[in-house]
């Protein structure tokens, strides 16, 4: 079973972005270092889904990591290190089988490979990563993660550490992520491979077509513009990619534009 795991927000200084989000009522905590990649992070959890704020702390190691195709680091480098929402990860429990399935589907596959991160308190957290892609893909595909510990164990540990906790702005949940895409070919292929439900929708007023992929409690909303409209304007200014993340369950409606990313908080329905 596949679940949405986390959304990556590349920033220059994760600790400063953490402070900005905290000031707006979002619970964010220090993460730790990815020594192999020359990066470090801060984290904001919404139960078992989270937003990861990643920055560079070792230029040499990062440049080396960015040479591997389809990785997060390659994405950030190819995008001229533009801050913002970059990629997302899907959680799996069958990463070895996934690797073979994606190869058979004609995708390029790198991994799975095991990694660890050292937390600020010196403890180690481990996981496996699998990157996929295709030279003709029109969008960057998700990557896959399998944690060393089961979700139930991780939830308990993260709660005890105060990493999973109530947000000052309310009982926030990561509700949806919006993407601007040129077509739905890659979206529909990945949804099929991940056995995810996919809904079709159109908005004649906004000249847009949608594909909505359901991954657990998180909706991935892909928008293809067929004429002038909101998504068209975004595409002209930013190109294709992630437009925004939507958080539900807030104490108020609020929009945050922070370090290249847009977060929309929706008030809880009573």
XYZ file of N, CA and C in Angstrom:
810
model
N 0.848 -1.198 0.000
C 0.000 0.000 0.000
C 0.884 1.250 0.000
N 0.568 2.173 -0.875
C 1.353 3.389 -0.998
C 0.669 4.542 -0.261
N 1.487 5.354 0.409
C 0.986 6.509 1.139
C 1.825 7.730 0.786
N 1.218 8.899 0.858
C 2.016 10.108 0.707
C 2.929 10.221 1.922
N 4.214 10.510 1.697
C 5.150 10.604 2.820
C 5.534 12.049 3.122
N 6.227 12.707 2.182
C 6.608 14.084 2.495
C 6.830 14.933 1.258
N 6.748 16.231 1.492
C 6.930 17.256 0.471
C 8.237 17.985 0.766
N 9.048 18.204 -0.276
C 10.355 18.837 -0.102
C 10.293 20.316 -0.470
N 10.752 21.155 0.444
C 10.862 22.604 0.235
C 12.334 22.966 0.384
N 13.001 23.229 -0.742
C 14.404 23.648 -0.684
C 14.484 25.118 -0.310
N 15.373 25.437 0.626
C 15.559 26.809 1.099
C 17.044 27.045 1.361
N 17.419 28.295 1.485
C 18.826 28.613 1.754
C 19.219 28.251 3.180
N 18.332 28.568 4.131
C 18.637 28.328 5.548
C 17.404 27.737 6.235
N 17.332 26.419 6.347
C 16.158 25.778 6.946
C 15.787 26.298 8.332
N 16.788 26.678 9.122
C 16.483 27.160 10.465
C 15.752 28.502 10.427
N 16.044 29.331 9.446
C 15.354 30.621 9.333
C 13.949 30.451 8.775
N 13.785 29.527 7.818
C 12.444 29.238 7.303
C 11.601 28.623 8.408
N 12.205 27.785 9.236
C 11.520 27.206 10.389
C 10.972 28.308 11.289
N 11.784 29.301 11.561
C 11.345 30.396 12.433
C 10.185 31.178 11.828
N 10.225 31.389 10.512
C 9.130 32.112 9.845
C 7.821 31.335 9.967
N 7.889 30.025 9.733
C 6.690 29.210 9.826
C 6.179 29.132 11.265
N 7.091 29.044 12.213
C 6.690 29.025 13.624
C 5.949 30.306 13.998
N 6.421 31.426 13.486
C 5.762 32.706 13.776
C 4.343 32.760 13.219
N 4.094 31.960 12.187
C 2.757 31.915 11.588
C 1.896 30.795 12.156
N 2.385 30.120 13.202
C 1.564 29.129 13.886
C 1.712 27.697 13.417
N 2.789 27.401 12.713
C 3.028 26.034 12.251
C 4.166 25.420 13.061
N 3.924 24.235 13.565
C 4.912 23.543 14.403
C 6.018 22.981 13.515
N 7.233 23.460 13.693
C 8.401 23.008 12.926
C 9.537 22.755 13.905
N 10.295 21.688 13.686
C 11.380 21.336 14.610
C 12.679 21.124 13.832
N 13.822 21.242 14.494
C 15.098 20.915 13.844
C 15.131 19.453 13.439
N 15.791 19.168 12.335
C 15.946 17.788 11.880
C 17.357 17.310 12.165
N 18.219 17.395 11.178
C 19.599 16.956 11.353
C 20.330 17.015 10.029
N 21.458 16.331 9.967
C 22.324 16.388 8.790
C 22.234 15.121 7.951
N 22.276 15.308 6.618
C 22.462 14.200 5.681
C 23.930 14.283 5.243
N 24.779 13.635 5.974
C 26.221 13.811 5.759
C 26.659 13.378 4.357
N 26.021 12.348 3.806
C 26.428 11.840 2.497
C 26.107 12.829 1.378
N 25.098 13.669 1.592
C 24.642 14.585 0.541
C 25.041 16.038 0.777
N 25.553 16.329 1.970
C 25.913 17.706 2.282
C 24.719 18.605 2.524
N 23.621 18.033 3.013
C 22.422 18.819 3.293
C 21.995 18.654 4.756
N 21.078 19.511 5.179
C 20.483 19.392 6.512
C 19.042 19.879 6.420
N 18.233 19.605 7.465
C 16.814 19.928 7.343
C 16.164 20.341 8.655
N 14.972 20.910 8.508
C 14.017 21.086 9.595
C 12.711 20.470 9.102
N 11.798 20.120 10.040
C 10.653 19.288 9.699
C 9.361 19.802 10.311
N 8.281 19.689 9.552
C 6.949 20.008 10.068
C 6.035 18.830 9.762
N 5.576 18.157 10.819
C 4.770 16.942 10.667
C 3.277 17.219 10.796
N 2.502 16.455 10.025
C 1.045 16.465 10.071
C 0.642 15.000 10.158
N 0.649 14.456 11.371
C 0.600 13.022 11.624
C 1.818 12.406 10.939
N 1.638 11.459 10.002
C 2.805 10.803 9.417
C 3.227 11.402 8.081
N 2.529 12.415 7.617
C 2.971 13.167 6.435
C 3.690 14.418 6.929
N 4.664 14.883 6.167
C 5.391 16.052 6.650
C 5.976 16.876 5.515
N 6.370 18.087 5.875
C 7.087 18.979 4.960
C 8.526 19.038 5.442
N 9.448 18.827 4.514
C 10.867 18.841 4.842
C 11.512 20.084 4.233
N 12.100 20.914 5.071
C 12.830 22.097 4.630
C 14.303 21.718 4.541
N 14.857 21.721 3.329
C 16.231 21.240 3.114
C 17.122 22.380 2.642
N 18.335 22.429 3.199
C 19.344 23.391 2.775
C 20.700 22.718 2.623
N 21.635 23.427 2.038
C 22.983 22.902 1.802
C 23.911 23.329 2.934
N 24.693 22.370 3.466
C 25.685 22.718 4.476
C 27.102 22.336 4.052
N 27.221 21.509 3.001
C 28.540 21.140 2.486
C 28.468 21.180 0.956
N 29.024 22.231 0.394
C 28.901 22.473 -1.043
C 29.498 21.347 -1.885
N 30.650 20.852 -1.494
C 31.333 19.814 -2.265
C 30.521 18.529 -2.316
N 30.019 18.095 -1.167
C 29.233 16.870 -1.119
C 27.913 17.031 -1.867
N 27.314 18.215 -1.773
C 26.059 18.441 -2.472
C 26.253 18.359 -3.983
N 27.300 18.990 -4.500
C 27.551 18.959 -5.941
C 27.750 17.536 -6.433
N 28.404 16.707 -5.620
C 28.598 15.313 -5.991
C 27.262 14.570 -6.004
N 26.431 14.828 -4.997
C 25.121 14.173 -4.923
C 24.230 14.587 -6.087
N 24.373 15.828 -6.544
C 23.533 16.351 -7.618
C 23.854 15.739 -8.979
N 24.936 14.980 -9.070
C 25.298 14.340 -10.340
C 24.424 13.123 -10.642
N 23.768 12.582 -9.593
C 22.939 11.390 -9.809
C 21.583 11.797 -10.370
N 21.208 11.174 -11.473
C 19.961 11.509 -12.155
C 18.739 11.294 -11.262
N 17.783 12.219 -11.413
C 16.447 12.123 -10.817
C 16.422 12.287 -9.303
N 17.550 12.640 -8.698
C 17.541 12.856 -7.257
C 17.017 14.245 -6.923
N 16.711 14.458 -5.642
C 16.316 15.779 -5.158
C 17.393 16.804 -5.468
N 18.613 16.386 -5.269
C 19.748 17.297 -5.414
C 19.915 17.705 -6.872
N 19.712 16.744 -7.777
C 19.767 17.056 -9.203
C 18.663 18.041 -9.577
N 17.470 17.856 -8.991
C 16.348 18.761 -9.270
C 16.677 20.188 -8.846
N 17.211 20.332 -7.657
C 17.530 21.660 -7.123
C 18.619 22.329 -7.964
N 19.606 21.561 -8.350
C 20.710 22.103 -9.146
C 20.209 22.507 -10.543
N 19.409 21.651 -11.169
C 18.890 21.948 -12.504
C 17.954 23.141 -12.503
N 17.327 23.375 -11.373
C 16.419 24.510 -11.239
C 17.155 25.764 -10.766
N 18.494 25.744 -10.935
C 19.347 26.874 -10.561
C 19.196 27.261 -9.089
N 18.954 26.231 -8.279
C 18.844 26.385 -6.826
C 17.773 27.414 -6.439
N 16.726 27.394 -7.175
C 15.591 28.268 -6.866
C 14.826 27.695 -5.680
N 14.644 28.482 -4.640
C 13.930 28.012 -3.458
C 12.469 27.740 -3.784
N 11.895 26.768 -3.086
C 10.481 26.486 -3.265
C 10.177 25.006 -3.135
N 8.907 24.669 -3.345
C 8.444 23.284 -3.281
C 8.948 22.551 -4.520
N 9.675 21.471 -4.300
C 10.436 20.858 -5.384
C 9.949 19.472 -5.781
N 9.869 18.550 -4.852
C 9.517 17.155 -5.149
C 8.702 16.605 -3.987
N 8.158 15.390 -4.178
C 7.472 14.731 -3.069
C 7.807 13.250 -3.068
N 7.660 12.641 -1.896
C 8.001 11.234 -1.704
C 6.762 10.424 -1.377
N 6.734 9.202 -1.902
C 5.670 8.244 -1.616
C 6.236 7.150 -0.714
N 5.521 6.852 0.354
C 5.969 5.837 1.311
C 5.495 4.454 0.847
N 6.392 3.500 0.927
C 6.102 2.131 0.502
C 6.672 1.145 1.511
N 6.181 -0.073 1.450
C 6.721 -1.162 2.268
C 7.267 -2.284 1.386
N 7.316 -2.016 0.074
C 7.739 -3.047 -0.886
C 8.748 -2.450 -1.872
N 9.756 -1.790 -1.362
C 10.621 -0.997 -2.232
C 11.435 -1.857 -3.218
N 11.828 -3.061 -2.830
C 12.551 -3.943 -3.746
C 11.654 -4.354 -4.914
N 10.408 -4.728 -4.600
C 9.458 -5.106 -5.639
C 9.112 -3.903 -6.512
N 9.022 -2.731 -5.889
C 8.727 -1.510 -6.640
C 9.802 -1.258 -7.690
N 11.045 -1.457 -7.311
C 12.152 -1.234 -8.224
C 11.991 -2.068 -9.488
N 11.667 -3.332 -9.323
C 11.501 -4.220 -10.478
C 10.269 -3.833 -11.300
N 9.192 -3.464 -10.608
C 7.958 -3.092 -11.308
C 8.169 -1.861 -12.176
N 8.893 -0.858 -11.653
C 9.126 0.369 -12.415
C 10.056 0.115 -13.604
N 11.028 -0.770 -13.419
C 11.913 -1.133 -14.536
C 11.106 -1.779 -15.654
N 10.226 -2.690 -15.294
C 9.417 -3.388 -16.285
C 8.465 -2.432 -17.000
N 8.120 -1.311 -16.333
C 7.239 -0.313 -16.933
C 7.999 0.628 -17.862
N 9.319 0.424 -17.993
C 10.113 1.226 -18.909
C 10.727 2.475 -18.305
N 10.691 2.580 -16.974
C 11.277 3.740 -16.306
C 12.732 3.470 -15.939
N 13.507 4.537 -15.828
C 14.868 4.419 -15.318
C 14.794 4.401 -13.800
N 15.532 3.493 -13.198
C 15.431 3.281 -11.753
C 16.811 3.353 -11.117
N 16.907 4.077 -10.012
C 18.145 4.170 -9.242
C 17.818 3.819 -7.792
N 18.381 2.709 -7.326
C 18.111 2.246 -5.978
C 17.324 0.937 -6.020
N 16.841 0.511 -4.844
C 16.887 1.257 -3.581
C 18.270 1.250 -2.939
N 18.514 2.312 -2.176
C 19.764 2.473 -1.449
C 19.453 2.938 -0.040
N 20.223 2.419 0.910
C 19.968 2.737 2.323
C 20.740 3.972 2.753
N 20.057 4.831 3.550
C 20.673 6.056 4.054
C 20.322 6.243 5.530
N 21.075 7.118 6.169
C 20.783 7.480 7.556
C 20.963 8.982 7.737
N 20.351 9.484 8.795
C 20.539 10.888 9.174
C 20.764 10.958 10.669
N 21.696 11.804 11.071
C 21.973 12.005 12.491
C 21.143 13.160 13.018
N 20.317 12.884 14.022
C 19.516 13.942 14.639
C 20.409 14.824 15.509
N 19.865 15.968 15.920
C 20.616 16.888 16.779
C 21.055 16.230 18.080
N 20.269 15.263 18.560
C 20.618 14.608 19.826
C 21.571 13.434 19.622
N 22.001 13.210 18.382
C 22.960 12.149 18.100
C 22.342 10.827 17.699
N 21.027 10.688 17.812
C 20.371 9.437 17.422
C 20.318 9.336 15.898
N 20.154 8.108 15.414
C 20.199 7.834 13.976
C 18.829 7.373 13.491
N 18.400 7.924 12.366
C 17.175 7.458 11.717
C 17.562 6.947 10.326
N 16.966 5.825 9.907
C 17.364 5.202 8.648
C 16.199 4.931 7.719
N 16.497 4.857 6.414
C 15.476 4.610 5.403
C 16.143 4.172 4.094
N 15.328 3.684 3.175
C 15.782 3.375 1.822
C 15.096 4.314 0.834
N 15.823 4.691 -0.218
C 15.275 5.573 -1.244
C 15.349 4.908 -2.614
N 14.341 5.210 -3.421
C 14.275 4.734 -4.799
C 13.873 5.913 -5.681
N 14.718 6.242 -6.664
C 14.426 7.330 -7.597
C 14.063 6.751 -8.954
N 13.076 7.369 -9.598
C 12.655 6.920 -10.922
C 12.525 8.121 -11.850
N 12.598 7.850 -13.142
C 12.435 8.919 -14.118
C 12.447 8.362 -15.522
N 12.289 9.260 -16.477
C 12.334 8.876 -17.890
C 12.786 10.091 -18.690
N 13.679 9.919 -19.644
C 14.177 11.071 -20.407
C 13.080 11.882 -21.084
N 11.959 11.231 -21.416
C 10.877 11.930 -22.113
C 9.757 12.403 -21.193
N 9.925 12.207 -19.893
C 8.897 12.645 -18.954
C 8.778 14.173 -18.978
N 7.552 14.664 -18.925
C 7.310 16.108 -18.977
C 7.339 16.750 -17.589
N 7.254 15.926 -16.556
C 7.305 16.425 -15.178
C 8.276 15.554 -14.393
N 8.743 16.074 -13.260
C 9.595 15.270 -12.381
C 8.709 14.297 -11.614
N 9.108 13.048 -11.610
C 8.306 12.011 -10.979
C 8.596 11.955 -9.481
N 7.676 11.383 -8.709
C 7.929 11.242 -7.273
C 9.065 10.271 -7.015
N 9.614 10.314 -5.822
C 10.564 9.289 -5.410
C 9.932 8.494 -4.285
N 10.541 7.369 -3.944
C 9.923 6.429 -3.016
C 10.828 6.196 -1.809
N 10.174 6.048 -0.658
C 10.918 5.891 0.589
C 10.328 4.735 1.393
N 11.209 3.959 1.985
C 10.794 2.914 2.914
C 11.587 3.094 4.200
N 10.882 3.395 5.279
C 11.535 3.638 6.559
C 11.928 2.328 7.217
N 12.976 2.385 8.025
C 13.443 1.182 8.708
C 12.438 0.693 9.752
N 11.644 1.611 10.302
C 10.674 1.256 11.339
C 9.258 1.377 10.800
N 8.344 0.611 11.367
C 6.938 0.647 10.976
C 6.317 1.988 11.351
N 5.238 2.356 10.677
C 4.576 3.638 10.945
C 4.148 3.771 12.403
N 3.635 2.693 12.982
C 3.156 2.755 14.367
C 4.303 3.053 15.330
N 5.465 2.466 15.068
C 6.639 2.705 15.912
C 7.136 4.129 15.714
N 7.202 4.571 14.479
C 7.660 5.936 14.182
C 6.730 6.974 14.790
N 5.412 6.758 14.674
C 4.454 7.722 15.226
C 4.647 7.883 16.730
N 4.801 6.768 17.414
C 4.977 6.818 18.871
C 6.269 7.544 19.230
N 7.352 7.208 18.533
C 8.650 7.822 18.826
C 8.640 9.317 18.501
N 8.072 9.677 17.353
C 8.039 11.086 16.944
C 7.164 11.914 17.876
N 6.106 11.305 18.385
C 5.236 12.009 19.335
C 5.952 12.217 20.661
N 6.648 11.188 21.129
C 7.401 11.302 22.380
C 8.481 12.375 22.293
N 9.066 12.534 21.112
C 10.123 13.527 20.918
C 9.565 14.934 20.689
N 8.248 15.052 20.538
C 7.648 16.358 20.290
C 7.752 16.791 18.845
N 8.113 15.857 17.963
C 8.217 16.175 16.536
C 6.831 16.180 15.908
N 6.025 15.176 16.231
C 4.604 15.198 15.902
C 3.888 15.815 17.084
N 3.247 16.968 16.865
C 2.600 17.698 17.950
C 1.533 18.628 17.374
N 0.724 19.170 18.263
C -0.312 20.111 17.856
C 0.315 21.389 17.290
N -0.266 21.898 16.215
C 0.179 23.165 15.645
C -0.563 24.308 16.327
N 0.123 25.397 16.677
C -0.558 26.542 17.284
C -1.715 27.052 16.427
N -1.617 26.873 15.100
C -2.645 27.373 14.194
C -3.837 26.422 14.080
N -3.796 25.301 14.785
C -4.921 24.373 14.766
C -4.483 22.940 14.549
N -5.467 22.065 14.427
C -5.201 20.643 14.194
C -4.961 20.440 12.704
N -3.818 20.901 12.244
C -3.538 20.949 10.814
C -3.256 19.565 10.229
N -3.756 19.382 9.004
C -3.478 18.192 8.215
C -2.984 18.636 6.845
N -2.051 17.884 6.294
C -1.620 18.141 4.919
C -2.710 17.583 4.021
N -3.480 18.479 3.418
C -4.687 18.084 2.697
C -4.440 17.837 1.219
N -3.721 18.767 0.554
C -3.558 18.653 -0.900
C -2.305 19.373 -1.364
N -1.793 18.900 -2.500
C -0.681 19.572 -3.182
C -1.115 19.791 -4.624
N -0.944 21.017 -5.100
C -1.370 21.372 -6.454
C -0.161 21.470 -7.379
N -0.317 20.943 -8.579
C 0.747 20.938 -9.586
C 0.219 21.536 -10.889
N 1.074 22.229 -11.611
C 0.783 22.638 -12.985
C 1.552 21.706 -13.909
N 0.842 21.060 -14.850
C 1.469 20.071 -15.728
C 1.056 20.317 -17.178
N 1.892 19.886 -18.146
C 1.550 20.081 -19.556
C 0.562 19.051 -20.077
N 0.571 17.844 -19.479
C -0.383 16.790 -19.848
C -0.454 15.800 -18.689
N -1.301 14.793 -18.842
C -1.524 13.858 -17.734
C -0.903 12.476 -17.964
N -0.091 12.328 -18.998
C 0.451 11.011 -19.328
C 1.267 10.419 -18.177
N 2.219 11.202 -17.669
C 3.079 10.710 -16.587
C 2.283 10.524 -15.300
N 1.352 11.435 -15.055
C 0.515 11.355 -13.853
C -0.275 10.048 -13.839
N -0.913 9.743 -14.957
C -1.753 8.547 -15.015
C -0.927 7.267 -14.940
N 0.292 7.282 -15.506
C 1.148 6.109 -15.412
C 1.551 5.826 -13.968
N 1.998 6.880 -13.261
C 2.424 6.680 -11.871
C 1.256 6.290 -10.990
N 0.093 6.901 -11.212
C -1.086 6.544 -10.420
C -1.433 5.069 -10.610
N -1.334 4.596 -11.851
C -1.633 3.194 -12.135
C -0.618 2.276 -11.464
N 0.669 2.623 -11.557
C 1.703 1.794 -10.946
C 1.583 1.761 -9.423
N 1.078 2.856 -8.844
C 0.923 2.931 -7.384
C -0.459 2.482 -6.929
N -1.252 1.975 -7.884
C -2.590 1.459 -7.560
C -3.415 2.511 -6.830
N -3.251 3.775 -7.256
C -3.942 4.884 -6.605
C -5.200 5.249 -7.373
N -6.218 5.636 -6.636
C -7.450 6.109 -7.265
C -7.184 7.449 -7.936
N -7.725 7.640 -9.146
C -7.526 8.888 -9.860
C -8.879 9.398 -10.352
N -9.165 10.648 -10.060
C -10.425 11.275 -10.436
C -10.187 12.291 -11.532
N -11.148 12.419 -12.442
C -11.058 13.386 -13.529
C -12.076 14.501 -13.315
N -11.670 15.725 -13.653
C -12.528 16.875 -13.411
C -12.123 17.985 -14.366
N -13.059 18.878 -14.674
C -12.720 20.046 -15.482
C -13.424 21.273 -14.947
N -12.825 22.415 -15.172
C -13.366 23.707 -14.738
C -13.425 24.605 -15.964
N -14.605 24.739 -16.530
C -14.759 25.512 -17.755
C -14.472 26.990 -17.540
N -14.795 27.495 -16.358
C -14.562 28.916 -16.072
C -13.075 29.237 -16.034
N -12.273 28.311 -15.499
C -10.833 28.536 -15.393
C -10.058 27.923 -16.564
N -10.784 27.354 -17.537
C -10.125 26.733 -18.693
C -9.091 25.691 -18.260
N -9.477 24.830 -17.337
C -8.523 23.863 -16.786
C -9.132 22.476 -16.682
N -8.276 21.479 -16.860
C -8.639 20.085 -16.617
C -7.812 19.589 -15.433
N -8.354 18.617 -14.694
C -7.711 18.138 -13.477
C -7.612 16.620 -13.472
N -6.566 16.137 -12.827
C -6.481 14.748 -12.405
C -6.146 14.786 -10.925
N -6.960 14.139 -10.135
C -6.776 14.137 -8.681
C -6.394 12.724 -8.247
N -5.189 12.579 -7.734
C -4.686 11.283 -7.300
C -4.771 11.216 -5.775
N -5.394 10.174 -5.268
C -5.578 10.019 -3.823
C -4.518 9.072 -3.274
N -3.668 9.600 -2.393
C -2.632 8.802 -1.737
C -2.851 8.896 -0.234
N -3.608 7.945 0.311
C -3.955 8.043 1.721
C -4.862 9.243 1.936
N -4.504 10.105 2.885
C -5.328 11.273 3.198
C -4.912 12.515 2.415
N -3.912 12.400 1.568
C -3.406 13.551 0.819
C -3.845 13.456 -0.642
N -4.354 14.564 -1.160
C -4.771 14.630 -2.558
C -3.670 15.315 -3.380
N -3.302 14.709 -4.483
C -2.373 15.318 -5.429
C -3.213 15.831 -6.594
N -3.270 17.138 -6.758
C -4.158 17.761 -7.739
C -3.324 18.311 -8.882
N -3.422 17.664 -10.040
C -2.654 18.046 -11.222
C -3.553 18.844 -12.160
N -3.075 20.018 -12.580
C -3.883 20.939 -13.365
C -3.235 21.167 -14.721
N -4.010 20.924 -15.776
C -3.553 21.215 -17.135
C -4.397 22.372 -17.671
N -3.742 23.435 -18.035
C -4.447 24.605 -18.527
C -4.747 24.445 -20.015
N -5.990 24.736 -20.425
C -6.360 24.668 -21.841
C -6.703 26.057 -22.381
N -6.430 27.067 -21.591
C -6.662 28.461 -21.968
C -6.244 29.357 -20.825
N -6.430 30.631 -20.945
C -6.006 31.557 -19.907
C -6.769 31.322 -18.608
N -6.035 31.426 -17.502
C -6.634 31.207 -16.193
C -5.561 31.228 -15.131
N -5.927 30.826 -13.903
C -5.001 30.881 -12.775
C -3.771 30.004 -13.016
N -4.000 28.764 -13.436
C -2.874 27.852 -13.667
C -2.017 28.326 -14.833
N -2.667 28.941 -15.833
C -1.928 29.491 -16.974
C -0.964 30.569 -16.497
N -1.457 31.458 -15.653
C -0.614 32.537 -15.133
C 0.553 31.990 -14.332
N 0.296 30.953 -13.537
C 1.373 30.340 -12.755
C 2.422 29.750 -13.687
N 1.969 29.043 -14.716
C 2.891 28.394 -15.637
C 3.777 29.418 -16.349
N 3.173 30.522 -16.772
C 3.932 31.562 -17.463
C 5.027 32.120 -16.555
N 4.706 32.303 -15.283
C 5.654 32.910 -14.341
C 6.676 31.913 -13.807
N 6.258 30.655 -13.610
C 7.111 29.702 -12.890
C 7.436 28.434 -13.649
N 6.779 28.175 -14.773
C 6.954 26.901 -15.444
C 6.084 25.840 -14.788
N 6.302 24.589 -15.172
C 5.524 23.503 -14.584
C 6.122 23.114 -13.232
N 5.284 22.535 -12.390
C 5.771 22.090 -11.086
C 4.734 22.284 -10.003
N 5.179 22.256 -8.767
C 4.281 22.355 -7.620
C 3.874 23.814 -7.416
N 2.573 24.070 -7.388
C 2.048 25.429 -7.210
C 1.931 25.803 -5.739
N 1.366 24.875 -4.951
C 1.112 25.208 -3.553
C 0.791 23.944 -2.759
N 0.872 24.079 -1.438
C 0.434 23.033 -0.517
C -0.740 23.588 0.290
N -1.752 22.757 0.498
C -2.946 23.185 1.235
C -3.024 22.412 2.543
N -3.150 23.151 3.638
C -3.290 22.568 4.966
C -4.701 22.832 5.463
N -5.375 21.809 5.943
C -6.742 21.968 6.450
C -6.749 21.885 7.971
N -7.871 22.303 8.571
C -8.045 22.203 10.020
C -7.530 23.391 10.804
N -7.286 24.526 10.149
C -6.756 25.703 10.833
C -7.789 26.460 11.650
N -7.322 27.320 12.509
C -8.207 28.182 13.289
C -8.655 29.396 12.474
N -8.036 29.602 11.325
C -8.387 30.706 10.436
C -7.899 30.384 9.032
N -8.469 31.092 8.062
C -7.977 30.997 6.693
C -6.748 31.890 6.562
N -5.716 31.374 5.925
C -4.470 32.120 5.869
C -3.639 31.645 4.680
N -2.962 32.564 4.011
C -2.053 32.214 2.929
C -0.655 32.692 3.274
N 0.313 31.792 3.167
C 1.693 32.118 3.491
C 2.557 31.973 2.242
N 3.315 32.995 1.930
C 4.308 32.927 0.852
C 5.670 33.050 1.507
N 6.365 31.917 1.606
C 7.610 31.852 2.369
C 8.703 31.177 1.551
N 9.771 31.899 1.292
C 10.956 31.346 0.630
C 10.609 30.513 -0.603
N 9.874 31.143 -1.508
C 9.569 30.523 -2.783
C 8.406 29.561 -2.786
N 7.761 29.353 -1.643
C 6.663 28.395 -1.542
C 5.373 29.095 -1.117
N 4.260 28.522 -1.547
C 2.946 29.033 -1.156
C 2.226 27.964 -0.332
N 1.818 28.352 0.870
C 1.037 27.479 1.743
C -0.320 28.129 1.993
N -1.380 27.371 1.774
C -2.717 27.860 2.055
C -3.280 27.083 3.233
N -3.708 27.797 4.264
C -4.307 27.176 5.437
C -5.808 27.416 5.374
N -6.569 26.342 5.464
C -8.030 26.432 5.409
C -8.607 26.206 6.793
N -9.563 27.041 7.143
C -10.193 26.964 8.456
C -10.975 25.663 8.615
N -10.912 25.086 9.809
C -11.615 23.844 10.070
C -13.116 24.042 9.914
N -13.785 23.045 9.322
C -15.232 23.097 9.137
C -15.893 22.590 10.421
N -16.799 23.391 10.976
C -17.479 23.002 12.231
C -18.776 22.267 11.927
